[in-house]
Short mmCIF file of C-alpha atoms in Angstrom, two decimals:
data_model
loop_
_atom_site.label_atom_id
_atom_site.label_comp_id
_atom_site.label_asym_id
_atom_site.label_seq_id
_atom_site.Cartn_x
_atom_site.Cartn_y
_atom_site.Cartn_z
CA MET A 1 -92.56 72.69 44.74
CA PRO A 2 -90.21 69.43 45.99
CA LEU A 3 -87.43 69.63 43.26
CA PRO A 4 -87.81 66.12 40.65
CA ALA A 5 -87.14 62.86 42.11
CA PHE A 6 -87.34 63.90 45.91
CA ARG A 7 -90.31 64.07 48.16
CA TYR A 8 -88.80 66.39 50.42
CA GLN A 9 -86.69 70.16 51.00
CA VAL A 10 -84.47 71.56 52.85
CA LEU A 11 -84.47 75.25 53.52
CA LEU A 12 -82.56 77.79 55.50
CA GLY A 13 -83.59 80.81 57.33
CA ALA A 14 -86.73 82.86 55.63
CA SER A 15 -86.00 81.46 52.81
CA SER A 16 -89.21 79.52 50.88
CA ALA A 17 -86.27 78.18 48.23
CA PRO A 18 -84.76 74.96 48.57
CA ALA A 19 -81.15 75.08 49.91
CA ALA A 20 -80.41 72.35 47.82
CA GLY A 21 -81.74 68.75 46.52
CA PHE A 22 -80.60 66.18 49.16
CA THR A 23 -80.83 62.90 48.13
CA GLU A 24 -80.49 61.79 51.82
CA CYS A 25 -81.86 63.29 55.31
CA SER A 26 -81.03 61.27 58.79
CA GLY A 27 -80.82 62.77 62.56
CA LEU A 28 -84.27 63.75 62.91
CA GLU A 29 -84.20 62.54 66.32
CA VAL A 30 -84.42 63.44 69.96
CA THR A 31 -82.82 61.68 72.87
CA THR A 32 -83.60 61.70 76.31
CA GLU A 33 -80.88 61.07 78.51
CA ILE A 34 -81.58 58.69 82.10
CA PHE A 35 -79.95 59.14 85.13
CA GLU A 36 -79.67 55.57 87.21
CA TYR A 37 -81.04 55.81 90.81
CA ALA A 38 -80.49 52.32 92.95
CA GLU A 39 -82.55 52.96 95.87
CA GLY A 40 -80.65 51.50 98.90
CA GLY A 41 -82.20 47.87 100.35
CA VAL A 42 -84.24 47.77 96.88
CA ASN A 43 -82.49 45.23 94.52
CA SER A 44 -85.36 44.75 92.26
CA TYR A 45 -85.39 47.13 89.97
CA VAL A 46 -83.86 50.89 89.30
CA HIS A 47 -85.18 54.15 89.28
CA LYS A 48 -84.34 55.88 85.52
CA LEU A 49 -85.33 59.72 85.91
CA PRO A 50 -85.10 61.88 82.86
CA THR A 51 -82.43 64.15 82.93
CA ARG A 52 -81.52 66.71 79.47
CA THR A 53 -83.14 66.07 76.46
CA LYS A 54 -81.26 66.58 73.07
CA PRO A 55 -81.61 66.57 69.29
CA GLY A 56 -79.50 64.85 66.90
CA ASP A 57 -77.04 66.25 64.29
CA LEU A 58 -78.36 66.52 60.85
CA VAL A 59 -76.73 64.83 58.18
CA LEU A 60 -77.60 65.62 55.25
CA LYS A 61 -76.07 63.83 51.56
CA ARG A 62 -76.41 64.82 48.23
CA GLY A 63 -74.25 64.32 44.72
CA LEU A 64 -72.21 67.31 44.04
CA LEU A 65 -72.53 70.49 42.83
CA PHE A 66 -72.93 72.49 46.22
CA SER A 67 -75.03 75.27 46.04
CA SER A 68 -73.27 78.91 47.00
CA GLU A 69 -75.22 79.79 49.17
CA LEU A 70 -74.69 76.60 51.60
CA TRP A 71 -70.66 76.50 50.94
CA ALA A 72 -70.56 80.38 51.64
CA TRP A 73 -72.38 79.39 54.84
CA ILE A 74 -69.56 77.17 55.97
CA GLN A 75 -66.49 79.44 54.59
CA ASP A 76 -68.23 81.62 57.37
CA ILE A 77 -67.85 79.29 60.22
CA SER A 78 -64.55 78.57 58.86
CA ASP A 79 -63.87 82.26 59.39
CA GLY A 80 -65.19 83.11 62.33
CA ASN A 81 -67.88 84.66 61.58
CA TYR A 82 -70.91 81.85 63.76
CA ARG A 83 -73.97 82.71 61.74
CA ARG A 84 -76.70 80.54 62.71
CA MET A 85 -80.04 79.63 60.97
CA ASP A 86 -82.75 78.31 61.34
CA GLY A 87 -84.37 75.67 59.03
CA ARG A 88 -87.11 73.30 57.76
CA ILE A 89 -87.01 70.03 56.08
CA VAL A 90 -90.04 69.78 54.64
CA LEU A 91 -91.57 65.82 53.59
CA TYR A 92 -94.23 66.26 50.79
CA THR A 93 -96.67 64.08 49.67
CA THR A 94 -96.89 61.25 46.95
CA GLY A 95 -98.35 63.75 44.56
CA GLY A 96 -95.52 66.21 45.35
CA VAL A 97 -97.87 69.37 46.52
CA ARG A 98 -98.84 69.23 49.62
CA PRO A 99 -96.48 69.38 52.66
CA ALA A 100 -97.03 65.94 55.27
CA GLN A 101 -95.17 67.46 57.57
CA THR A 102 -92.56 69.90 58.49
CA TRP A 103 -89.47 69.21 61.16
CA ARG A 104 -88.24 72.93 62.02
CA PHE A 105 -84.47 73.15 63.38
CA SER A 106 -83.00 76.34 65.83
CA ARG A 107 -80.09 77.72 65.43
CA GLY A 108 -78.18 75.30 63.30
CA LEU A 109 -74.35 75.78 62.65
CA PRO A 110 -72.97 73.74 60.09
CA ILE A 111 -69.90 71.81 62.14
CA LYS A 112 -68.80 69.12 59.33
CA TRP A 113 -68.49 68.70 55.59
CA THR A 114 -67.39 65.90 53.67
CA GLY A 115 -66.73 65.51 50.01
CA PRO A 116 -67.03 63.10 48.04
CA SER A 117 -63.98 59.78 47.86
CA LEU A 118 -63.05 59.71 44.64
CA SER A 119 -61.23 56.42 43.50
CA ALA A 120 -60.41 55.88 39.08
CA SER A 121 -61.54 52.24 39.81
CA GLN A 122 -65.62 52.76 40.93
CA SER A 123 -68.09 54.16 38.97
CA ALA A 124 -70.01 55.66 42.07
CA VAL A 125 -71.95 58.71 42.13
CA ALA A 126 -69.60 61.54 43.81
CA THR A 127 -71.40 62.79 47.08
CA GLU A 128 -70.74 65.12 49.55
CA SER A 129 -72.27 65.60 52.93
CA LEU A 130 -73.37 68.38 55.73
CA THR A 131 -73.43 67.58 59.25
CA ILE A 132 -75.40 70.83 61.29
CA ALA A 133 -75.64 71.11 65.09
CA HIS A 134 -78.90 72.64 66.36
CA GLU A 135 -80.42 73.51 69.20
CA GLY A 136 -83.96 71.64 68.89
CA LEU A 137 -86.17 70.25 66.78
CA LYS A 138 -89.83 70.41 66.73
CA LEU A 139 -92.82 68.88 64.80
CA ASP A 140 -95.52 70.68 62.65
CA HIS A 141 -98.42 68.23 61.46
#
C-alpha cells in the first residue's frame, strides 16, 4: 500500500517496504543516441543511425527525515563500498490499491545527494534529493 498522499513508491533491493515517501520522481527516460552519416553526392538528407541506448539518472525528491537505509547506502559509496541495488518505482491506480505500472531499474548507484537550502527569510519546506545512476530501465505493465 503506498504511503498516504503519494501515488507511487520507491522500493530498493528485494524489499517490499518503501525506501521513503518521495514527493517527486524524475528521470524515467531512455535515450537512443544517433550517428549522422552524410552520404556522398546525396544532399537532400542525412542518414540517422541508432547507436547506444542509455537510461536517464533517476532524481528522487522528498521532505526531510531521510531513511536510514538510504543514508547508509550513500555512506557506503563514500566509504568505497560500491554496493549496487536494483529497485522499482511503482505507480498505483487512483484508489492506491493496485499497481498501474512498475518501472524496474538495475544496478543502481547513488551518485548525488543534495541537502535542503536553508533560509531564515523563507518559509519553504526543506527538501532533499537523491540522484541514482543505473544500468537499465524496464517497464512492467
